[in-house]
Structures are given as C-alpha cells and as structure tokens.
mmCIF file of C-alpha atoms in Angstrom:
data_model
loop_
_atom_site.group_PDB
_atom_site.id
_atom_site.type_symbol
_atom_site.label_atom_id
_atom_site.label_comp_id
_atom_site.label_asym_id
_atom_site.label_seq_id
_atom_site.Cartn_x
_atom_site.Cartn_y
_atom_site.Cartn_z
ATOM 1 C CA MET A 495 0.180 0.461 0.288
ATOM 2 C CA THR A 496 1.564 3.309 -1.151
ATOM 3 C CA ALA A 497 2.107 5.543 2.910
ATOM 4 C CA PRO A 498 0.003 8.535 3.014
ATOM 5 C CA ALA A 499 1.522 11.615 2.415
ATOM 6 C CA THR A 500 2.510 13.602 5.344
ATOM 7 C CA ASP A 501 1.918 17.287 3.612
ATOM 8 C CA THR A 502 -1.327 18.556 4.796
ATOM 9 C CA SER A 503 -1.403 20.217 1.525
ATOM 10 C CA ALA A 504 -0.454 17.670 -0.692
ATOM 11 C CA LEU A 505 -4.801 16.643 -1.414
ATOM 12 C CA ALA A 506 -4.733 20.095 -3.396
ATOM 13 C CA ARG A 507 -1.459 20.323 -5.378
ATOM 14 C CA ALA A 508 -1.251 16.365 -6.847
ATOM 15 C CA ARG A 509 -2.489 15.907 -9.930
ATOM 16 C CA ILE A 510 -3.107 12.532 -12.449
ATOM 17 C CA VAL A 511 0.109 11.433 -14.205
ATOM 18 C CA ARG A 512 -1.074 7.854 -15.306
ATOM 19 C CA ILE A 513 -4.350 5.361 -15.637
ATOM 20 C CA GLU A 514 -3.412 1.885 -15.429
ATOM 21 C CA THR A 515 -5.845 -1.128 -15.444
ATOM 22 C CA ILE A 516 -5.234 -5.222 -14.382
ATOM 23 C CA PRO A 517 -8.381 -7.270 -15.997
ATOM 24 C CA LEU A 518 -8.822 -10.107 -13.499
ATOM 25 C CA ARG A 519 -10.809 -13.653 -14.098
ATOM 26 C CA VAL A 520 -11.358 -16.850 -11.090
ATOM 27 C CA LYS A 521 -14.181 -19.419 -12.129
ATOM 28 C CA LEU A 522 -16.074 -20.062 -9.525
ATOM 29 C CA ASP A 523 -16.332 -23.366 -7.599
ATOM 30 C CA ARG A 524 -19.798 -24.151 -8.880
ATOM 31 C CA ALA A 525 -22.204 -22.141 -11.138
ATOM 32 C CA ALA A 526 -24.436 -18.574 -8.547
ATOM 33 C CA THR A 527 -27.657 -19.184 -10.662
ATOM 34 C CA GLY A 528 -30.655 -17.078 -9.620
ATOM 35 C CA SER A 529 -34.182 -16.925 -10.848
ATOM 36 C CA THR A 530 -32.587 -14.058 -14.028
ATOM 37 C CA LEU A 531 -29.147 -15.330 -13.975
ATOM 38 C CA LYS A 532 -26.457 -17.568 -13.990
ATOM 39 C CA LEU A 533 -22.467 -16.725 -13.119
ATOM 40 C CA THR A 534 -19.965 -19.219 -13.390
ATOM 41 C CA HIS A 535 -17.207 -17.105 -13.470
ATOM 42 C CA ARG A 536 -16.155 -13.445 -11.012
ATOM 43 C CA CYS A 537 -14.266 -10.872 -12.828
ATOM 44 C CA THR A 538 -13.014 -7.439 -11.893
ATOM 45 C CA ILE A 539 -10.394 -4.863 -13.220
ATOM 46 C CA VAL A 540 -8.109 -3.677 -10.527
ATOM 47 C CA THR A 541 -7.872 0.225 -11.038
ATOM 48 C CA ARG A 542 -4.828 2.502 -10.348
ATOM 49 C CA ILE A 543 -4.332 5.829 -10.399
ATOM 50 C CA HIS A 544 -1.333 7.327 -10.643
ATOM 51 C CA THR A 545 -0.537 10.852 -9.017
ATOM 52 C CA ASP A 546 2.789 13.500 -9.224
ATOM 53 C CA ALA A 547 2.457 12.933 -5.134
ATOM 54 C CA GLY A 548 3.994 9.672 -5.339
ATOM 55 C CA VAL A 549 0.093 8.393 -4.382
ATOM 56 C CA ILE A 550 -1.447 5.684 -6.040
ATOM 57 C CA GLY A 551 -5.732 5.691 -5.820
ATOM 58 C CA GLU A 552 -6.458 1.638 -6.410
ATOM 59 C CA CYS A 553 -9.109 -0.071 -6.225
ATOM 60 C CA PHE A 554 -11.682 -3.296 -7.881
ATOM 61 C CA VAL A 555 -14.752 -3.310 -9.050
ATOM 62 C CA GLY A 556 -16.560 -6.455 -10.153
ATOM 63 C CA ASN A 557 -17.706 -5.986 -13.974
ATOM 64 C CA ASP A 558 -19.859 -8.568 -16.145
ATOM 65 C CA GLU A 559 -16.935 -10.621 -18.076
ATOM 66 C CA GLU A 560 -18.195 -9.831 -21.661
ATOM 67 C CA LEU A 561 -17.137 -6.054 -21.026
ATOM 68 C CA GLN A 562 -13.670 -5.859 -19.455
ATOM 69 C CA PRO A 563 -11.914 -5.511 -23.265
ATOM 70 C CA ALA A 564 -14.912 -2.853 -23.845
ATOM 71 C CA ILE A 565 -14.037 -1.126 -20.291
ATOM 72 C CA ILE A 566 -10.257 -1.301 -20.090
ATOM 73 C CA LYS A 567 -10.500 0.229 -23.915
ATOM 74 C CA LEU A 568 -12.873 3.385 -23.127
ATOM 75 C CA ILE A 569 -10.480 3.953 -20.196
ATOM 76 C CA HIS A 570 -7.000 4.299 -22.123
ATOM 77 C CA THR A 571 -8.816 5.601 -25.295
ATOM 78 C CA GLU A 572 -10.885 8.290 -23.949
ATOM 79 C CA LEU A 573 -11.109 9.023 -20.372
ATOM 80 C CA GLU A 574 -7.065 8.568 -19.563
ATOM 81 C CA PRO A 575 -6.062 11.209 -22.391
ATOM 82 C CA LEU A 576 -8.601 14.207 -20.701
ATOM 83 C CA LEU A 577 -7.960 13.070 -16.646
ATOM 84 C CA VAL A 578 -4.039 13.452 -17.096
ATOM 85 C CA GLY A 579 -2.874 16.406 -15.560
ATOM 86 C CA GLN A 580 -5.654 16.876 -13.737
ATOM 87 C CA ARG A 581 -6.374 17.795 -9.851
ATOM 88 C CA VAL A 582 -7.099 14.507 -8.007
ATOM 89 C CA ALA A 583 -8.410 16.623 -5.348
ATOM 90 C CA ALA A 584 -11.247 17.567 -8.508
ATOM 91 C CA ILE A 585 -13.468 14.708 -8.082
ATOM 92 C CA GLU A 586 -16.794 16.443 -8.881
ATOM 93 C CA ASP A 587 -15.195 17.996 -12.034
ATOM 94 C CA LEU A 588 -13.190 15.044 -12.929
ATOM 95 C CA TRP A 589 -16.764 12.880 -12.353
ATOM 96 C CA ALA A 590 -19.123 15.497 -14.502
ATOM 97 C CA LEU A 591 -16.062 14.778 -16.941
ATOM 98 C CA THR A 592 -16.021 11.378 -17.423
ATOM 99 C CA ARG A 593 -19.365 11.195 -18.287
ATOM 100 C CA LYS A 594 -19.308 12.866 -21.096
ATOM 101 C CA ALA A 595 -18.392 9.342 -21.977
ATOM 102 C CA THR A 596 -22.011 8.234 -21.564
ATOM 103 C CA GLU A 597 -23.195 10.518 -23.855
ATOM 104 C CA PRO A 598 -22.799 8.729 -27.017
ATOM 105 C CA PHE A 599 -26.262 7.912 -28.287
ATOM 106 C CA LEU A 600 -25.494 4.067 -29.989
ATOM 107 C CA ARG A 601 -22.589 2.854 -26.981
ATOM 108 C CA ASP A 602 -23.911 0.499 -24.753
ATOM 109 C CA ARG A 603 -23.729 2.997 -21.649
ATOM 110 C CA ARG A 604 -22.693 0.514 -19.079
ATOM 111 C CA VAL A 605 -19.671 0.081 -20.702
ATOM 112 C CA ALA A 606 -19.180 3.917 -20.386
ATOM 113 C CA LEU A 607 -20.761 3.279 -16.703
ATOM 114 C CA ARG A 608 -18.268 1.205 -15.509
ATOM 115 C CA ALA A 609 -15.308 2.323 -16.533
ATOM 116 C CA GLN A 610 -16.618 5.560 -14.902
ATOM 117 C CA ALA A 611 -16.949 3.747 -11.743
ATOM 118 C CA HIS A 612 -14.082 2.635 -12.077
ATOM 119 C CA ILE A 613 -11.667 6.216 -12.481
ATOM 120 C CA ASP A 614 -14.371 7.119 -9.617
ATOM 121 C CA ALA A 615 -13.579 4.538 -7.187
ATOM 122 C CA ALA A 616 -9.561 4.723 -7.258
ATOM 123 C CA LEU A 617 -10.349 8.707 -7.185
ATOM 124 C CA HIS A 618 -11.509 8.510 -3.886
ATOM 125 C CA ASP A 619 -8.924 5.719 -2.488
ATOM 126 C CA ALA A 620 -6.365 8.458 -3.919
ATOM 127 C CA VAL A 621 -7.882 11.534 -2.086
ATOM 128 C CA GLY A 622 -7.833 9.364 1.288
ATOM 129 C CA LYS A 623 -4.526 8.326 0.799
ATOM 130 C CA LEU A 624 -3.185 12.001 0.506
ATOM 131 C CA LEU A 625 -4.989 12.794 3.739
ATOM 132 C CA GLY A 626 -4.009 9.652 5.200
ATOM 133 C CA VAL A 627 -7.915 9.136 6.424
ATOM 134 C CA PRO A 628 -10.608 6.190 5.802
ATOM 135 C CA LEU A 629 -13.055 7.174 3.612
ATOM 136 C CA HIS A 630 -15.356 6.753 5.675
ATOM 137 C CA VAL A 631 -14.577 8.938 8.380
ATOM 138 C CA LEU A 632 -13.123 11.351 5.332
ATOM 139 C CA TRP A 633 -17.118 11.490 5.051
ATOM 140 C CA GLY A 634 -18.113 11.610 8.264
ATOM 141 C CA GLY A 635 -19.162 7.985 9.533
ATOM 142 C CA ALA A 636 -18.517 7.562 12.955
ATOM 143 C CA LYS A 637 -19.390 3.435 12.770
ATOM 144 C CA THR A 638 -15.910 1.294 13.279
ATOM 145 C CA ARG A 639 -18.276 -1.922 12.204
ATOM 146 C CA VAL A 640 -21.088 -2.727 9.751
ATOM 147 C CA PRO A 641 -23.671 -5.108 9.829
ATOM 148 C CA VAL A 642 -23.742 -7.522 6.693
ATOM 149 C CA VAL A 643 -25.761 -10.133 5.481
ATOM 150 C CA ALA A 644 -24.826 -12.259 2.690
ATOM 151 C CA LEU A 645 -25.775 -12.807 -0.572
ATOM 152 C CA GLY A 646 -26.804 -16.415 -0.791
ATOM 153 C CA GLY A 647 -29.624 -19.351 -1.573
ATOM 154 C CA TYR A 648 -28.806 -19.615 -4.704
ATOM 155 C CA TYR A 649 -30.532 -22.797 -6.424
ATOM 156 C CA ARG A 650 -28.995 -25.898 -6.390
ATOM 157 C CA THR A 651 -30.024 -28.615 -9.326
ATOM 158 C CA THR A 652 -30.289 -31.702 -6.204
ATOM 159 C CA GLY A 653 -30.711 -31.445 -2.354
ATOM 160 C CA ASP A 654 -31.543 -27.815 -2.162
ATOM 161 C CA LEU A 655 -33.883 -27.441 0.554
ATOM 162 C CA GLU A 656 -30.837 -29.767 2.618
ATOM 163 C CA GLY A 657 -28.245 -27.422 1.185
ATOM 164 C CA LEU A 658 -30.042 -24.671 2.291
ATOM 165 C CA THR A 659 -29.349 -25.556 5.684
ATOM 166 C CA ASP A 660 -25.394 -26.178 5.301
ATOM 167 C CA GLU A 661 -25.855 -23.472 4.009
ATOM 168 C CA VAL A 662 -26.958 -21.180 7.030
ATOM 169 C CA ALA A 663 -25.000 -23.117 9.057
ATOM 170 C CA GLU A 664 -21.878 -21.853 7.480
ATOM 171 C CA LEU A 665 -22.215 -18.608 7.313
ATOM 172 C CA LYS A 666 -23.288 -18.711 11.532
ATOM 173 C CA ALA A 667 -20.192 -20.824 11.765
ATOM 174 C CA PHE A 668 -18.199 -17.707 10.147
ATOM 175 C CA GLY A 669 -19.997 -14.505 11.672
ATOM 176 C CA ILE A 670 -22.440 -13.646 9.332
ATOM 177 C CA HIS A 671 -26.113 -13.834 10.848
ATOM 178 C CA GLY A 672 -28.501 -12.836 7.772
ATOM 179 C CA LEU A 673 -29.099 -14.369 4.459
ATOM 180 C CA LYS A 674 -30.570 -12.455 1.678
ATOM 181 C CA LEU A 675 -32.247 -15.610 -0.672
ATOM 182 C CA LYS A 676 -32.518 -16.187 -3.959
ATOM 183 C CA LEU A 677 -35.941 -16.478 -5.273
ATOM 184 C CA GLY A 678 -38.044 -16.446 -8.121
ATOM 185 C CA GLY A 679 -36.939 -19.263 -10.126
ATOM 186 C CA LYS A 680 -39.681 -21.062 -8.934
ATOM 187 C CA THR A 681 -43.499 -21.081 -8.132
ATOM 188 C CA PRO A 682 -43.915 -19.089 -4.596
ATOM 189 C CA ALA A 683 -45.112 -21.883 -2.650
ATOM 190 C CA GLU A 684 -42.058 -23.363 -3.725
ATOM 191 C CA ASP A 685 -39.896 -20.740 -2.792
ATOM 192 C CA ALA A 686 -41.727 -19.847 0.228
ATOM 193 C CA GLU A 687 -40.333 -23.555 1.429
ATOM 194 C CA ARG A 688 -36.669 -22.579 0.776
ATOM 195 C CA ALA A 689 -37.615 -19.159 2.911
ATOM 196 C CA ARG A 690 -39.336 -21.283 6.031
ATOM 197 C CA THR A 691 -36.139 -23.361 5.165
ATOM 198 C CA VAL A 692 -33.700 -20.752 5.493
ATOM 199 C CA ARG A 693 -35.533 -18.867 8.740
ATOM 200 C CA ARG A 694 -35.870 -22.558 10.374
ATOM 201 C CA ALA A 695 -31.825 -23.049 9.982
ATOM 202 C CA GLY A 696 -30.984 -19.784 11.420
ATOM 203 C CA GLY A 697 -33.234 -18.834 14.357
ATOM 204 C CA SER A 698 -35.225 -15.913 15.285
ATOM 205 C CA ASP A 699 -32.318 -13.713 15.539
ATOM 206 C CA PHE A 700 -31.449 -14.551 11.741
ATOM 207 C CA THR A 701 -31.434 -11.901 9.284
ATOM 208 C CA LEU A 702 -33.735 -13.139 6.219
ATOM 209 C CA ALA A 703 -34.016 -11.134 3.382
ATOM 210 C CA VAL A 704 -35.284 -12.287 -0.108
ATOM 211 C CA ASP A 705 -34.634 -11.247 -4.365
ATOM 212 C CA ALA A 706 -36.136 -12.189 -6.771
ATOM 213 C CA ASN A 707 -33.641 -11.415 -9.081
ATOM 214 C CA GLN A 708 -37.890 -9.183 -11.212
ATOM 215 C CA GLY A 709 -38.810 -12.986 -11.328
ATOM 216 C CA TRP A 710 -42.648 -12.894 -10.555
ATOM 217 C CA ASN A 711 -45.830 -10.556 -11.319
ATOM 218 C CA ARG A 712 -47.223 -8.601 -8.891
ATOM 219 C CA GLN A 713 -49.581 -11.662 -8.383
ATOM 220 C CA GLN A 714 -47.269 -13.930 -7.507
ATOM 221 C CA ALA A 715 -45.221 -12.075 -5.373
ATOM 222 C CA LEU A 716 -47.790 -11.260 -3.218
ATOM 223 C CA GLN A 717 -49.182 -14.817 -3.453
ATOM 224 C CA PHE A 718 -45.185 -15.430 -1.751
ATOM 225 C CA ILE A 719 -45.837 -12.536 0.966
ATOM 226 C CA SER A 720 -49.371 -14.105 2.225
ATOM 227 C CA MET A 721 -47.289 -17.643 2.757
ATOM 228 C CA THR A 722 -44.340 -15.894 4.505
ATOM 229 C CA ARG A 723 -45.796 -13.358 7.061
ATOM 230 C CA ASP A 724 -44.715 -15.080 9.912
ATOM 231 C CA LEU A 725 -41.093 -15.406 8.886
ATOM 232 C CA ASP A 726 -39.675 -11.371 9.263
ATOM 233 C CA LEU A 727 -38.634 -10.480 6.332
ATOM 234 C CA ALA A 728 -35.888 -8.060 6.531
ATOM 235 C CA TRP A 729 -36.675 -6.555 2.764
ATOM 236 C CA PHE A 730 -38.038 -8.531 -0.360
ATOM 237 C CA GLU A 731 -36.098 -7.418 -3.304
ATOM 238 C CA GLU A 732 -36.648 -6.260 -6.686
ATOM 239 C CA PRO A 733 -40.082 -8.695 -6.425
ATOM 240 C CA CYS A 734 -41.569 -7.743 -9.938
ATOM 241 C CA HIS A 735 -40.622 -7.850 -13.648
ATOM 242 C CA TRP A 736 -38.697 -4.977 -14.913
ATOM 243 C CA ASP A 737 -41.212 -3.351 -17.320
ATOM 244 C CA ASN A 738 -43.382 -2.203 -14.979
ATOM 245 C CA ASP A 739 -41.742 -2.451 -11.954
ATOM 246 C CA ARG A 740 -42.471 1.284 -10.059
ATOM 247 C CA SER A 741 -46.222 0.473 -10.501
ATOM 248 C CA ASP A 742 -46.001 -2.900 -9.430
ATOM 249 C CA MET A 743 -43.521 -3.018 -6.612
ATOM 250 C CA ALA A 744 -45.093 0.210 -4.974
ATOM 251 C CA MET A 745 -48.712 -1.952 -4.866
ATOM 252 C CA VAL A 746 -46.319 -4.987 -3.123
ATOM 253 C CA ARG A 747 -44.976 -2.346 -0.722
ATOM 254 C CA ALA A 748 -48.711 -0.986 -0.119
ATOM 255 C CA ILE A 749 -50.631 -4.124 0.749
ATOM 256 C CA SER A 750 -47.874 -6.160 1.963
ATOM 257 C CA GLY A 751 -46.471 -4.264 4.596
ATOM 258 C CA VAL A 752 -43.126 -5.955 3.998
ATOM 259 C CA PRO A 753 -40.043 -3.849 3.149
ATOM 260 C CA ILE A 754 -39.212 -3.073 -0.345
ATOM 261 C CA ALA A 755 -35.622 -2.954 -2.007
ATOM 262 C CA ALA A 756 -34.627 -2.178 -5.371
ATOM 263 C CA GLY A 757 -32.236 0.640 -7.378
ATOM 264 C CA GLN A 758 -29.393 -2.164 -8.390
ATOM 265 C CA SER A 759 -31.083 -2.174 -12.274
ATOM 266 C CA GLU A 760 -31.134 1.483 -12.031
ATOM 267 C CA LEU A 761 -28.115 3.538 -14.039
ATOM 268 C CA SER A 762 -28.428 6.685 -12.157
ATOM 269 C CA ARG A 763 -29.743 8.420 -9.109
ATOM 270 C CA PHE A 764 -32.197 9.883 -11.582
ATOM 271 C CA GLY A 765 -34.151 6.388 -11.863
ATOM 272 C CA CYS A 766 -33.625 5.544 -8.011
ATOM 273 C CA ARG A 767 -35.570 9.155 -7.324
ATOM 274 C CA ASP A 768 -38.272 8.076 -9.953
ATOM 275 C CA LEU A 769 -38.834 4.619 -7.898
ATOM 276 C CA MET A 770 -39.046 6.752 -4.333
ATOM 277 C CA VAL A 771 -41.384 9.325 -6.961
ATOM 278 C CA ALA A 772 -43.459 6.150 -6.931
ATOM 279 C CA ASN A 773 -42.978 5.272 -3.237
ATOM 280 C CA ALA A 774 -42.252 1.577 -4.391
ATOM 281 C CA ILE A 775 -39.179 0.912 -2.524
ATOM 282 C CA ASP A 776 -38.384 1.065 1.441
ATOM 283 C CA ILE A 777 -34.507 0.588 0.710
ATOM 284 C CA CYS A 778 -32.794 1.602 -2.664
ATOM 285 C CA ASN A 779 -29.379 -0.898 -3.179
ATOM 286 C CA PHE A 780 -28.119 1.539 -5.969
ATOM 287 C CA ASP A 781 -24.913 -0.292 -7.365
ATOM 288 C CA ALA A 782 -21.629 1.920 -7.539
ATOM 289 C CA GLY A 783 -19.972 -0.215 -10.009
ATOM 290 C CA TRP A 784 -22.251 -0.170 -12.418
ATOM 291 C CA GLY A 785 -23.549 3.467 -12.173
ATOM 292 C CA GLY A 786 -21.301 5.699 -12.038
ATOM 293 C CA GLY A 787 -18.719 5.359 -8.827
ATOM 294 C CA PRO A 788 -19.409 6.275 -4.782
ATOM 295 C CA THR A 789 -19.903 9.808 -6.097
ATOM 296 C CA GLU A 790 -22.621 9.046 -7.960
ATOM 297 C CA TRP A 791 -23.759 6.553 -4.740
ATOM 298 C CA ARG A 792 -22.785 8.559 -2.032
ATOM 299 C CA ARG A 793 -25.997 11.519 -3.913
ATOM 300 C CA VAL A 794 -28.367 9.167 -4.123
ATOM 301 C CA ALA A 795 -28.221 7.920 -0.439
ATOM 302 C CA ALA A 796 -28.158 11.720 0.431
ATOM 303 C CA MET A 797 -31.421 11.899 -1.257
ATOM 304 C CA ALA A 798 -32.880 8.910 -0.062
ATOM 305 C CA SER A 799 -31.968 10.122 3.424
ATOM 306 C CA ALA A 800 -35.441 13.009 2.349
ATOM 307 C CA PHE A 801 -37.300 10.414 1.506
ATOM 308 C CA GLY A 802 -36.679 8.505 4.589
ATOM 309 C CA VAL A 803 -35.252 5.648 1.870
ATOM 310 C CA SER A 804 -32.728 3.292 3.486
ATOM 311 C CA VAL A 805 -29.500 2.711 1.664
ATOM 312 C CA LEU A 806 -27.220 -0.559 0.396
ATOM 313 C CA GLN A 807 -24.452 -0.717 -1.914
ATOM 314 C CA HIS A 808 -25.582 -3.823 -4.175
ATOM 315 C CA LEU A 809 -22.630 -6.418 -3.203
ATOM 316 C CA GLU A 810 -18.845 -5.205 -3.813
ATOM 317 C CA PRO A 811 -18.220 -5.234 0.305
ATOM 318 C CA GLN A 812 -14.690 -3.690 -0.742
ATOM 319 C CA ILE A 813 -16.111 -0.701 -1.073
ATOM 320 C CA GLY A 814 -19.932 -0.846 0.364
ATOM 321 C CA LEU A 815 -18.929 -1.527 3.639
ATOM 322 C CA MET A 816 -17.279 1.950 3.719
ATOM 323 C CA MET A 817 -19.975 2.909 2.017
ATOM 324 C CA SER A 818 -22.227 2.171 4.375
ATOM 325 C CA ALA A 819 -20.787 3.453 7.516
ATOM 326 C CA GLY A 820 -20.319 7.040 5.271
ATOM 327 C CA VAL A 821 -23.495 7.743 5.205
ATOM 328 C CA GLY A 822 -26.422 8.258 8.327
ATOM 329 C CA ASN A 823 -29.334 5.758 6.868
ATOM 330 C CA GLY A 824 -26.672 3.330 5.837
ATOM 331 C CA MET A 825 -27.849 0.231 6.654
ATOM 332 C CA PHE A 826 -26.454 -3.407 6.017
ATOM 333 C CA ALA A 827 -23.164 -3.738 3.752
ATOM 334 C CA GLU A 828 -23.941 -7.301 1.517
ATOM 335 C CA VAL A 829 -21.320 -9.827 1.530
ATOM 336 C CA MET A 830 -20.358 -13.556 -0.134
ATOM 337 C CA LEU A 831 -19.183 -16.359 0.752
ATOM 338 C CA PRO A 832 -15.326 -16.530 -0.319
ATOM 339 C CA TRP A 833 -16.745 -19.429 -3.006
ATOM 340 C CA ARG A 834 -18.871 -16.275 -4.825
ATOM 341 C CA ASP A 835 -16.508 -13.231 -3.898
ATOM 342 C CA PRO A 836 -12.950 -14.900 -4.328
ATOM 343 C CA PHE A 837 -11.305 -11.135 -4.671
ATOM 344 C CA PHE A 838 -12.625 -9.889 -1.189
ATOM 345 C CA TYR A 839 -10.850 -12.541 0.301
ATOM 346 C CA GLN A 840 -7.828 -13.382 -1.226
ATOM 347 C CA LEU A 841 -6.890 -10.354 -3.577
ATOM 348 C CA ILE A 842 -6.737 -8.229 -0.256
ATOM 349 C CA GLY A 843 -3.745 -9.159 1.300
ATOM 350 C CA ASN A 844 -4.770 -7.241 4.412
ATOM 351 C CA GLN A 845 -8.280 -9.046 4.725
ATOM 352 C CA LYS A 846 -8.468 -11.602 7.511
ATOM 353 C CA ALA A 847 -9.261 -14.878 6.496
ATOM 354 C CA ARG A 848 -12.421 -14.463 8.697
ATOM 355 C CA PRO A 849 -13.321 -11.134 8.864
ATOM 356 C CA PHE A 850 -16.384 -11.146 10.368
ATOM 357 C CA GLU A 851 -17.533 -11.320 14.530
ATOM 358 C CA ASP A 852 -21.758 -11.870 15.387
ATOM 359 C CA GLY A 853 -22.871 -10.658 12.105
ATOM 360 C CA TYR A 854 -20.210 -7.609 12.084
ATOM 361 C CA TYR A 855 -17.777 -6.576 10.088
ATOM 362 C CA THR A 856 -15.212 -4.212 11.507
ATOM 363 C CA LEU A 857 -13.951 -1.562 9.628
ATOM 364 C CA PRO A 858 -9.787 -0.714 8.492
ATOM 365 C CA ASP A 859 -8.480 2.241 9.697
ATOM 366 C CA GLY A 860 -5.866 2.450 6.954
ATOM 367 C CA PRO A 861 -5.955 5.172 4.846
ATOM 368 C CA GLY A 862 -8.467 5.238 1.554
ATOM 369 C CA TRP A 863 -10.138 2.072 1.499
ATOM 370 C CA GLY A 864 -7.907 0.285 3.770
ATOM 371 C CA MET A 865 -6.456 -1.901 1.207
ATOM 372 C CA GLU A 866 -3.169 -4.229 0.518
ATOM 373 C CA PHE A 867 -3.604 -6.268 -2.372
ATOM 374 C CA ASP A 868 -1.946 -9.606 -2.229
ATOM 375 C CA LEU A 869 0.246 -9.087 -5.735
ATOM 376 C CA ASP A 870 1.174 -12.808 -5.824
ATOM 377 C CA TYR A 871 -3.118 -13.923 -6.238
ATOM 378 C CA LEU A 872 -3.034 -10.702 -8.327
ATOM 379 C CA GLU A 873 -1.074 -12.076 -11.336
ATOM 380 C CA SER A 874 -2.947 -15.717 -10.571
ATOM 381 C CA ALA A 875 -6.256 -13.961 -11.583
ATOM 382 C CA ARG A 876 -4.673 -11.584 -14.233
ATOM 383 C CA ARG A 877 -6.639 -12.433 -17.126
ATOM 384 C CA LYS A 878 -4.508 -14.222 -20.360
ATOM 385 C CA ASP A 879 -6.694 -13.684 -23.061
#
C-alpha cells in the first residue's frame, strides 16, 4: 500500500500522471444460479491512478466478463487523456468530465458507466491516502463496524433444501448472521418453503431477506408474501418484472407492509429518484460499480434520506462496507462467502481469512479504502486472453 502523504497540502497540489488497469478473472467453484441469472466466473478490474505526489489511488470493482475489454479500452483511449494533468482533489469536476463518455447515443452505456465507476473509486482512494484518512471517516461516519448480510441461497439442482440448511450453518460459523435468499425462479409456494427452511435453520435472530431478481409478476409476489408473513422478512428485493416494476412494487409495498428494496438495476440517481417518488421502495441498493461510482452512490444516499429511504451498496463489499458506514441512512452491507467472491477474501492481502464476528465487519483503519493487495494472487488471477 502506498504510504499516505504527510504534507496536508499534498491533496491540493496532487495531479494525475497515468492510469493503470489490470483485468482479473477466476472460475467459481460452482455456478451461482438465480431466477434470471447464472454466473460461472467472477471478474473485476484493478484500477490504479498514479499521481505526481507518489500516491497511487487503487480499487477494484466487479464487472461482466464480456464487457471487460471494452471497459479497459474506453478508460485508456477516452478517459485517461482527459484526466492526465488534472487535480486529484477535483472529484466532482472529474466525475462530470468522465460522464461525457456515456453520451454517445449508440454506445452500450454499461461500458461507459462502469469505466467511470472504476476511475471514481480509485480517485476516492487517492484522496483518502493523500489525507491519511479512511474514507468512511472522511465522509463523516462514526461507525467502526457494520452489520452484514450475505447474498446467497442460489438454486441447487439437487438437495436444494438440505443445501440451504447447510449454507445457513456455514454462514453462522463464518460470523455472518444474515442471508439474502435468491428466489423468483420457482413457484411462490416452492420458494416460500425455501424461505421457511432458512428461517428454521437460522433461528429468530437471523436476518432473512429475499431477492427475486425481477422474476415474478405482482400477483406472484403478493402470493409469496401471504405465505411468509410469519417469517419476519427484513426486505423483499426486486419482486416484480422489470417492465412495470415501479407501479407493481408500489402496489406490493402498500398491500404487504413488507419493506421493498430495489435500485441495483438503475443506471443513475435519477432512476433511483423515480423509484422513491413512486413510493416503490423502502431501501435503495444502487450499485456504485454499475452506475458511475461512489460519487453517484453518495448522491443517491443523500437524496434517499429526504424520502426516509435506507441505502445499501449492491455487493462489492470492498467499497460497500465503508460507503454504508459513511452515510447516516446506511444499513447492512452485502457480502458473499469466499466461493462466490474470491477477490474480497484473496486479493485484499490485509483481509482476515474470516473477517466477520457476531454478524459485523470491523472497518479497516488504513487510509482510503484501507486495502493492501496480495500481488501474488493478483498475478495468478490476471486475465490472460
């Protein structure tokens, strides 16, 4: 890890020299299957922003395997020429500058948004390192630890219910006391039994949320809730099909009384605003990695506070833990078990093998994102094609 600068004016003077990108790709031990998705690999790009102060801002954010080459090309051909020579501290101005890459009408905006997110996350790290302060402290957060819930409960081809029971036991042994269960790929009755299995295995104090990944219509979502009213669901995420989700989720929320979460499928703060205006959500889980970076996520969090809406970062705990701790309406941070998120556990060299205790994660006290990379693992996971 680059040592923080000792000169307090270093941040004001520091300028970007060059940008480095390293694509990583690893095969998962088993496929992660939800109602509308199936993942076999975990991919990310390590982005490093080199400064003339000798400090390197660095971070990694997950991305789709097929988009990696296009993201890297855009960073180096379009964004890097704009950013070299710019002041590191000018994060808002640099965000606006990189946002221009999303404007070409025929471009896949996912590529430009994710390229912007990589730059933005690394810039925040550089600012924290230049000031010698962890980002959640810089943002005003007083928390030293954050409650976590694991994304999991993927469908198994055999022994699904037994597998869920084993998974809950594994989570609790690992120090994680909550699960966001994948559903929406079976009938409401079948998935209600899956949720009931998790509640039995976890006990009454185990946090149970569910995520349909937009797999059901409104009637199916309400049917599921009617069958699980006694399970004390923490929230129901993306219960309804994408094409009418604002209206349908608002209806499900009003009728059921169960907290509704959505936002990861939105590409900007404006989409999240529309969810809130429609009274469709209680929790916004906008994804900084998919939507332009931590700068945009923090705007969403500030806006959500005016609606009485809580916020999560969708996955990516290497940034989500600090972001959740850095805002007043942050709640849980989302994590995964090592088989599903090998980078969080192996790429971060100063990460404990089991970093959770009693359902909480203790935040790092190093500057920026507080990460030190395991360079041997980085090289072993480097994408070769």
